[in-house]
PDB file of C-alpha atoms in Angstrom:
ATOM      1  CA  UNK A 336      51.673 104.269 200.828  1.00 91.00           C
ATOM      2  CA  UNK A 337      53.339 104.911 204.153  1.00 95.00           C
ATOM      3  CA  UNK A 338      56.919 104.163 205.122  1.00 97.00           C
ATOM      4  CA  UNK A 339      55.498 101.729 207.679  1.00 97.00           C
ATOM      5  CA  UNK A 340      53.842  99.645 204.937  1.00 97.00           C
ATOM      6  CA  UNK A 341      57.077  99.501 202.932  1.00 97.00           C
ATOM      7  CA  UNK A 342      59.041  98.517 206.047  1.00 98.00           C
ATOM      8  CA  UNK A 343      56.481  95.841 207.000  1.00 97.00           C
ATOM      9  CA  UNK A 344      56.572  94.480 203.438  1.00 97.00           C
ATOM     10  CA  UNK A 345      60.369  94.141 203.545  1.00 98.00           C
ATOM     11  CA  UNK A 346      60.228  92.606 207.018  1.00 98.00           C
ATOM     12  CA  UNK A 347      57.675  90.033 205.880  1.00 97.00           C
ATOM     13  CA  UNK A 348      59.794  89.061 202.864  1.00 97.00           C
ATOM     14  CA  UNK A 349      62.844  88.776 205.112  1.00 97.00           C
ATOM     15  CA  UNK A 350      61.003  86.511 207.573  1.00 97.00           C
ATOM     16  CA  UNK A 351      59.729  84.295 204.756  1.00 96.00           C
ATOM     17  CA  UNK A 352      63.180  84.064 203.195  1.00 95.00           C
ATOM     18  CA  UNK A 353      64.821  83.139 206.498  1.00 96.00           C
ATOM     19  CA  UNK A 354      62.112  80.595 207.302  1.00 96.00           C
ATOM     20  CA  UNK A 355      62.142  78.936 203.887  1.00 94.00           C
ATOM     21  CA  UNK A 356      65.901  78.717 203.608  1.00 92.00           C
ATOM     22  CA  UNK A 357      68.315  79.331 200.732  1.00 88.00           C
ATOM     23  CA  UNK A 358      66.852  76.740 198.343  1.00 88.00           C
ATOM     24  CA  UNK A 359      63.454  78.465 198.034  1.00 92.00           C
ATOM     25  CA  UNK A 360      62.585  81.494 195.913  1.00 94.00           C
ATOM     26  CA  UNK A 361      59.455  83.505 196.587  1.00 95.00           C
ATOM     27  CA  UNK A 362      56.650  85.220 194.720  1.00 95.00           C
ATOM     28  CA  UNK A 363      54.551  87.996 196.232  1.00 95.00           C
ATOM     29  CA  UNK A 364      51.095  89.083 195.023  1.00 96.00           C
ATOM     30  CA  UNK A 365      50.032  92.685 195.694  1.00 96.00           C
ATOM     31  CA  UNK A 366      46.865  92.502 193.567  1.00 93.00           C
ATOM     32  CA  UNK A 367      45.081  95.868 193.063  1.00 94.00           C
ATOM     33  CA  UNK A 368      45.968  97.193 196.514  1.00 94.00           C
ATOM     34  CA  UNK A 369      48.179 100.172 195.559  1.00 95.00           C
ATOM     35  CA  UNK A 370      48.600 102.843 192.920  1.00 96.00           C
ATOM     36  CA  UNK A 371      51.659 103.041 190.666  1.00 96.00           C
ATOM     37  CA  UNK A 372      53.736 105.126 193.085  1.00 96.00           C
ATOM     38  CA  UNK A 373      53.258 102.656 195.918  1.00 97.00           C
ATOM     39  CA  UNK A 374      53.849  99.648 193.687  1.00 97.00           C
ATOM     40  CA  UNK A 375      57.109 101.168 192.463  1.00 97.00           C
ATOM     41  CA  UNK A 376      58.304 101.662 196.046  1.00 97.00           C
ATOM     42  CA  UNK A 377      57.436  98.072 196.949  1.00 98.00           C
ATOM     43  CA  UNK A 378      59.174  96.719 193.858  1.00 98.00           C
ATOM     44  CA  UNK A 379      62.333  98.572 194.869  1.00 97.00           C
ATOM     45  CA  UNK A 380      62.051  97.273 198.434  1.00 98.00           C
ATOM     46  CA  UNK A 381      61.782  93.713 197.083  1.00 98.00           C
ATOM     47  CA  UNK A 382      65.011  93.881 195.075  1.00 98.00           C
ATOM     48  CA  UNK A 383      67.337  92.365 197.739  1.00 96.00           C
ATOM     49  CA  UNK A 384      65.125  89.271 198.015  1.00 96.00           C
ATOM     50  CA  UNK A 385      65.583  87.954 194.451  1.00 95.00           C
ATOM     51  CA  UNK A 386      61.889  87.169 193.963  1.00 97.00           C
ATOM     52  CA  UNK A 387      60.744  84.974 191.099  1.00 96.00           C
ATOM     53  CA  UNK A 388      58.309  87.828 190.587  1.00 97.00           C
ATOM     54  CA  UNK A 389      56.312  90.551 192.260  1.00 98.00           C
ATOM     55  CA  UNK A 390      52.727  90.326 191.077  1.00 97.00           C
ATOM     56  CA  UNK A 391      50.637  93.470 190.780  1.00 97.00           C
ATOM     57  CA  UNK A 392      47.575  94.599 188.872  1.00 96.00           C
ATOM     58  CA  UNK A 393      46.906  97.901 187.130  1.00 96.00           C
ATOM     59  CA  UNK A 394      44.488  98.767 184.353  1.00 96.00           C
ATOM     60  CA  UNK A 395      46.972 101.273 182.891  1.00 97.00           C
ATOM     61  CA  UNK A 396      49.607  99.536 180.695  1.00 98.00           C
ATOM     62  CA  UNK A 397      52.074 102.430 180.584  1.00 98.00           C
ATOM     63  CA  UNK A 398      52.048 102.855 184.372  1.00 98.00           C
ATOM     64  CA  UNK A 399      52.828  99.162 184.801  1.00 98.00           C
ATOM     65  CA  UNK A 400      55.592  99.434 182.199  1.00 98.00           C
ATOM     66  CA  UNK A 401      57.186 102.336 184.061  1.00 98.00           C
ATOM     67  CA  UNK A 402      57.205 100.302 187.285  1.00 98.00           C
ATOM     68  CA  UNK A 403      58.883  97.409 185.477  1.00 98.00           C
ATOM     69  CA  UNK A 404      61.517  99.762 184.025  1.00 97.00           C
ATOM     70  CA  UNK A 405      62.251 101.248 187.440  1.00 97.00           C
ATOM     71  CA  UNK A 406      63.223  97.992 189.185  1.00 97.00           C
ATOM     72  CA  UNK A 407      65.269  94.832 188.831  1.00 97.00           C
ATOM     73  CA  UNK A 408      62.420  92.856 190.445  1.00 97.00           C
ATOM     74  CA  UNK A 409      60.587  90.828 187.773  1.00 98.00           C
ATOM     75  CA  UNK A 410      56.968  91.908 187.336  1.00 98.00           C
ATOM     76  CA  UNK A 411      54.031  89.554 186.730  1.00 98.00           C
ATOM     77  CA  UNK A 412      50.501  90.725 186.018  1.00 98.00           C
ATOM     78  CA  UNK A 413      47.427  90.586 183.753  1.00 98.00           C
ATOM     79  CA  UNK A 414      45.289  87.906 185.429  1.00 95.00           C
ATOM     80  CA  UNK A 415      42.378  90.389 185.305  1.00 95.00           C
ATOM     81  CA  UNK A 416      42.936  91.285 181.633  1.00 96.00           C
ATOM     82  CA  UNK A 417      40.560  89.487 179.293  1.00 97.00           C
ATOM     83  CA  UNK A 418      41.041  88.917 175.590  1.00 97.00           C
ATOM     84  CA  UNK A 419      43.761  89.742 173.085  1.00 97.00           C
ATOM     85  CA  UNK A 420      42.597  93.291 172.493  1.00 98.00           C
ATOM     86  CA  UNK A 421      42.967  94.103 176.177  1.00 98.00           C
ATOM     87  CA  UNK A 422      46.289  92.245 176.386  1.00 98.00           C
ATOM     88  CA  UNK A 423      47.953  93.925 173.410  1.00 98.00           C
ATOM     89  CA  UNK A 424      48.569  97.387 174.989  1.00 98.00           C
ATOM     90  CA  UNK A 425      50.463  95.726 177.857  1.00 98.00           C
ATOM     91  CA  UNK A 426      52.637  93.786 175.424  1.00 98.00           C
ATOM     92  CA  UNK A 427      53.194  96.846 173.222  1.00 98.00           C
ATOM     93  CA  UNK A 428      54.419  98.734 176.302  1.00 98.00           C
ATOM     94  CA  UNK A 429      56.584  95.821 177.539  1.00 98.00           C
ATOM     95  CA  UNK A 430      54.778  96.052 180.856  1.00 98.00           C
ATOM     96  CA  UNK A 431      55.472  92.575 182.283  1.00 98.00           C
ATOM     97  CA  UNK A 432      58.097  89.888 182.567  1.00 98.00           C
ATOM     98  CA  UNK A 433      55.391  87.222 182.927  1.00 98.00           C
ATOM     99  CA  UNK A 434      51.850  87.471 181.588  1.00 98.00           C
ATOM    100  CA  UNK A 435      49.368  85.682 183.831  1.00 98.00           C
ATOM    101  CA  UNK A 436      46.414  84.389 181.808  1.00 97.00           C
ATOM    102  CA  UNK A 437      43.184  83.100 183.290  1.00 95.00           C
ATOM    103  CA  UNK A 438      41.968  80.309 181.018  1.00 95.00           C
ATOM    104  CA  UNK A 439      38.685  79.869 182.919  1.00 92.00           C
ATOM    105  CA  UNK A 440      37.565  83.458 182.301  1.00 93.00           C
ATOM    106  CA  UNK A 441      39.008  83.781 178.799  1.00 96.00           C
ATOM    107  CA  UNK A 442      38.081  80.308 177.580  1.00 95.00           C
ATOM    108  CA  UNK A 443      40.603  77.888 176.145  1.00 96.00           C
ATOM    109  CA  UNK A 444      40.615  79.178 172.527  1.00 97.00           C
ATOM    110  CA  UNK A 445      41.128  82.823 173.521  1.00 98.00           C
ATOM    111  CA  UNK A 446      43.638  81.942 176.254  1.00 98.00           C
ATOM    112  CA  UNK A 447      45.667  80.032 173.655  1.00 98.00           C
ATOM    113  CA  UNK A 448      45.587  83.033 171.323  1.00 98.00           C
ATOM    114  CA  UNK A 449      46.673  85.326 174.166  1.00 98.00           C
ATOM    115  CA  UNK A 450      49.595  83.034 174.995  1.00 98.00           C
ATOM    116  CA  UNK A 451      50.587  82.955 171.330  1.00 98.00           C
ATOM    117  CA  UNK A 452      50.483  86.755 171.208  1.00 98.00           C
ATOM    118  CA  UNK A 453      52.665  86.954 174.324  1.00 98.00           C
ATOM    119  CA  UNK A 454      55.096  84.514 172.726  1.00 98.00           C
ATOM    120  CA  UNK A 455      55.470  86.858 169.748  1.00 98.00           C
ATOM    121  CA  UNK A 456      56.646  89.511 172.234  1.00 98.00           C
ATOM    122  CA  UNK A 457      59.088  87.049 173.929  1.00 98.00           C
ATOM    123  CA  UNK A 458      56.967  87.033 177.102  1.00 98.00           C
ATOM    124  CA  UNK A 459      56.419  83.887 179.143  1.00 98.00           C
ATOM    125  CA  UNK A 460      52.980  82.937 180.474  1.00 98.00           C
ATOM    126  CA  UNK A 461      51.729  81.656 183.807  1.00 97.00           C
ATOM    127  CA  UNK A 462      48.229  80.356 184.399  1.00 96.00           C
ATOM    128  CA  UNK A 463      45.869  81.985 186.867  1.00 92.00           C
ATOM    129  CA  UNK A 464      43.880  79.285 188.629  1.00 85.00           C
ATOM    130  CA  UNK A 465      41.927  79.780 191.819  1.00 76.00           C
ATOM    131  CA  UNK A 466      38.594  78.196 190.919  1.00 79.00           C
ATOM    132  CA  UNK A 467      38.703  74.600 192.110  1.00 84.00           C
ATOM    133  CA  UNK A 468      40.068  71.233 190.983  1.00 88.00           C
ATOM    134  CA  UNK A 469      38.412  71.085 187.550  1.00 89.00           C
ATOM    135  CA  UNK A 470      39.864  74.504 186.777  1.00 90.00           C
ATOM    136  CA  UNK A 471      43.233  73.131 187.837  1.00 91.00           C
ATOM    137  CA  UNK A 472      42.944  70.374 185.237  1.00 93.00           C
ATOM    138  CA  UNK A 473      41.900  72.867 182.555  1.00 93.00           C
ATOM    139  CA  UNK A 474      44.853  75.112 183.460  1.00 94.00           C
ATOM    140  CA  UNK A 475      47.220  72.157 183.281  1.00 94.00           C
ATOM    141  CA  UNK A 476      46.096  71.358 179.737  1.00 95.00           C
ATOM    142  CA  UNK A 477      46.525  75.023 178.787  1.00 96.00           C
ATOM    143  CA  UNK A 478      50.037  75.128 180.254  1.00 96.00           C
ATOM    144  CA  UNK A 479      51.050  71.935 178.500  1.00 95.00           C
ATOM    145  CA  UNK A 480      49.906  73.244 175.119  1.00 96.00           C
ATOM    146  CA  UNK A 481      51.721  76.600 175.022  1.00 97.00           C
ATOM    147  CA  UNK A 482      55.390  77.083 174.056  1.00 96.00           C
ATOM    148  CA  UNK A 483      56.058  79.940 176.501  1.00 98.00           C
ATOM    149  CA  UNK A 484      54.878  78.266 179.724  1.00 97.00           C
ATOM    150  CA  UNK A 485      56.537  79.655 182.893  1.00 95.00           C
ATOM    151  CA  UNK A 486      54.667  78.259 185.897  1.00 94.00           C
ATOM    152  CA  UNK A 487      51.205  77.016 186.840  1.00 93.00           C
ATOM    153  CA  UNK A 488      49.259  78.390 189.786  1.00 89.00           C
ATOM    154  CA  UNK A 489      47.487  75.836 191.940  1.00 85.00           C
ATOM    155  CA  UNK A 490      45.653  76.054 195.270  1.00 80.00           C
ATOM    156  CA  UNK A 491      46.649  73.230 197.608  1.00 77.00           C
ATOM    157  CA  UNK A 492      45.503  74.663 200.946  1.00 74.00           C
ATOM    158  CA  UNK A 493      41.809  73.847 200.711  1.00 77.00           C
ATOM    159  CA  UNK A 494      39.024  71.924 202.410  1.00 82.00           C
ATOM    160  CA  UNK A 495      39.899  68.234 203.007  1.00 82.00           C
ATOM    161  CA  UNK A 496      37.244  66.933 200.598  1.00 84.00           C
ATOM    162  CA  UNK A 497      38.350  69.120 197.678  1.00 83.00           C
ATOM    163  CA  UNK A 498      40.031  66.275 195.788  1.00 81.00           C
ATOM    164  CA  UNK A 499      36.833  64.211 196.074  1.00 87.00           C
ATOM    165  CA  UNK A 500      35.077  66.695 193.768  1.00 89.00           C
ATOM    166  CA  UNK A 501      36.772  64.915 190.854  1.00 90.00           C
ATOM    167  CA  UNK A 502      36.177  61.351 189.706  1.00 91.00           C
ATOM    168  CA  UNK A 503      39.963  60.958 189.402  1.00 90.00           C
ATOM    169  CA  UNK A 504      42.430  62.730 191.681  1.00 87.00           C
ATOM    170  CA  UNK A 505      45.386  64.444 190.043  1.00 88.00           C
ATOM    171  CA  UNK A 506      48.866  64.110 191.500  1.00 88.00           C
ATOM    172  CA  UNK A 507      51.747  66.452 192.229  1.00 89.00           C
ATOM    173  CA  UNK A 508      55.199  64.929 192.690  1.00 91.00           C
ATOM    174  CA  UNK A 509      58.402  66.849 193.430  1.00 90.00           C
ATOM    175  CA  UNK A 510      56.660  70.110 192.626  1.00 86.00           C
ATOM    176  CA  UNK A 511      55.436  68.921 189.229  1.00 90.00           C
ATOM    177  CA  UNK A 512      51.830  68.412 188.187  1.00 89.00           C
ATOM    178  CA  UNK A 513      51.401  64.990 186.588  1.00 90.00           C
ATOM    179  CA  UNK A 514      49.123  65.192 183.574  1.00 91.00           C
ATOM    180  CA  UNK A 515      46.177  62.764 183.744  1.00 89.00           C
ATOM    181  CA  UNK A 516      45.857  60.096 181.077  1.00 88.00           C
ATOM    182  CA  UNK A 517      42.058  59.799 181.098  1.00 89.00           C
ATOM    183  CA  UNK A 518      40.030  61.345 178.226  1.00 88.00           C
ATOM    184  CA  UNK A 519      38.906  64.965 178.188  1.00 90.00           C
ATOM    185  CA  UNK A 520      40.258  67.059 181.037  1.00 91.00           C
ATOM    186  CA  UNK A 521      41.339  63.838 182.773  1.00 91.00           C
ATOM    187  CA  UNK A 522      38.452  63.687 185.254  1.00 92.00           C
ATOM    188  CA  UNK A 523      34.821  64.651 185.676  1.00 91.00           C
ATOM    189  CA  UNK A 524      32.987  66.377 188.498  1.00 90.00           C
ATOM    190  CA  UNK A 525      31.536  63.970 191.046  1.00 90.00           C
ATOM    191  CA  UNK A 526      28.059  65.448 191.376  1.00 92.00           C
ATOM    192  CA  UNK A 527      27.241  63.442 194.512  1.00 92.00           C
ATOM    193  CA  UNK A 528      30.121  65.165 196.317  1.00 90.00           C
ATOM    194  CA  UNK A 529      28.932  68.558 195.048  1.00 88.00           C
ATOM    195  CA  UNK A 530      25.426  67.855 196.374  1.00 90.00           C
ATOM    196  CA  UNK A 531      26.882  66.845 199.742  1.00 90.00           C
ATOM    197  CA  UNK A 532      28.425  70.350 200.086  1.00 85.00           C
ATOM    198  CA  UNK A 533      25.715  72.745 198.854  1.00 80.00           C
ATOM    199  CA  UNK A 534      27.173  75.803 200.603  1.00 72.00           C
ATOM    200  CA  UNK A 535      30.211  75.567 198.319  1.00 55.00           C
ATOM    201  CA  UNK A 536      28.245  75.514 195.049  1.00 45.00           C
TER     202      UNK A 536
END
């Protein structure tokens, strides 16, 4: 990556930090956008900003481990890794500070096993959730059930009728997701609302 990209990355983090104020810590997601060399440079550039984590994705466990070893910035990853057999090489190489597990793609039983495996390596788990309000409820149940829960991802900047997709709306208070008390996931899909928005299905 170019020096300009690294400089723009640091400038963006600085602007966000100044705008949010001293009581807010940030996370940054780089996804699959760079190779190991570029990711290592960005992780170093992020060090002064005391991020909760810098999220990045690589399909090579050792390369990710080397990035983690080269920086004081905590590294989160693995949302695109599916199943215990794919997860294990990352844990064996101590590649992440936080393992992000996608319960929707892995399924609840396998996601639970993956979290348990991460726990055996003293690695905390975050949920990956970007698939709508029912997925949010499923992720919440996953997070509540594991002993090494770190943080739960949730999309809040969505279309205004998003919450109407569920028969019961979940609540977030003071930054905490309140677990529903209804049976099952805590709500069902309102199929009339789904039919009213066919382009989103």
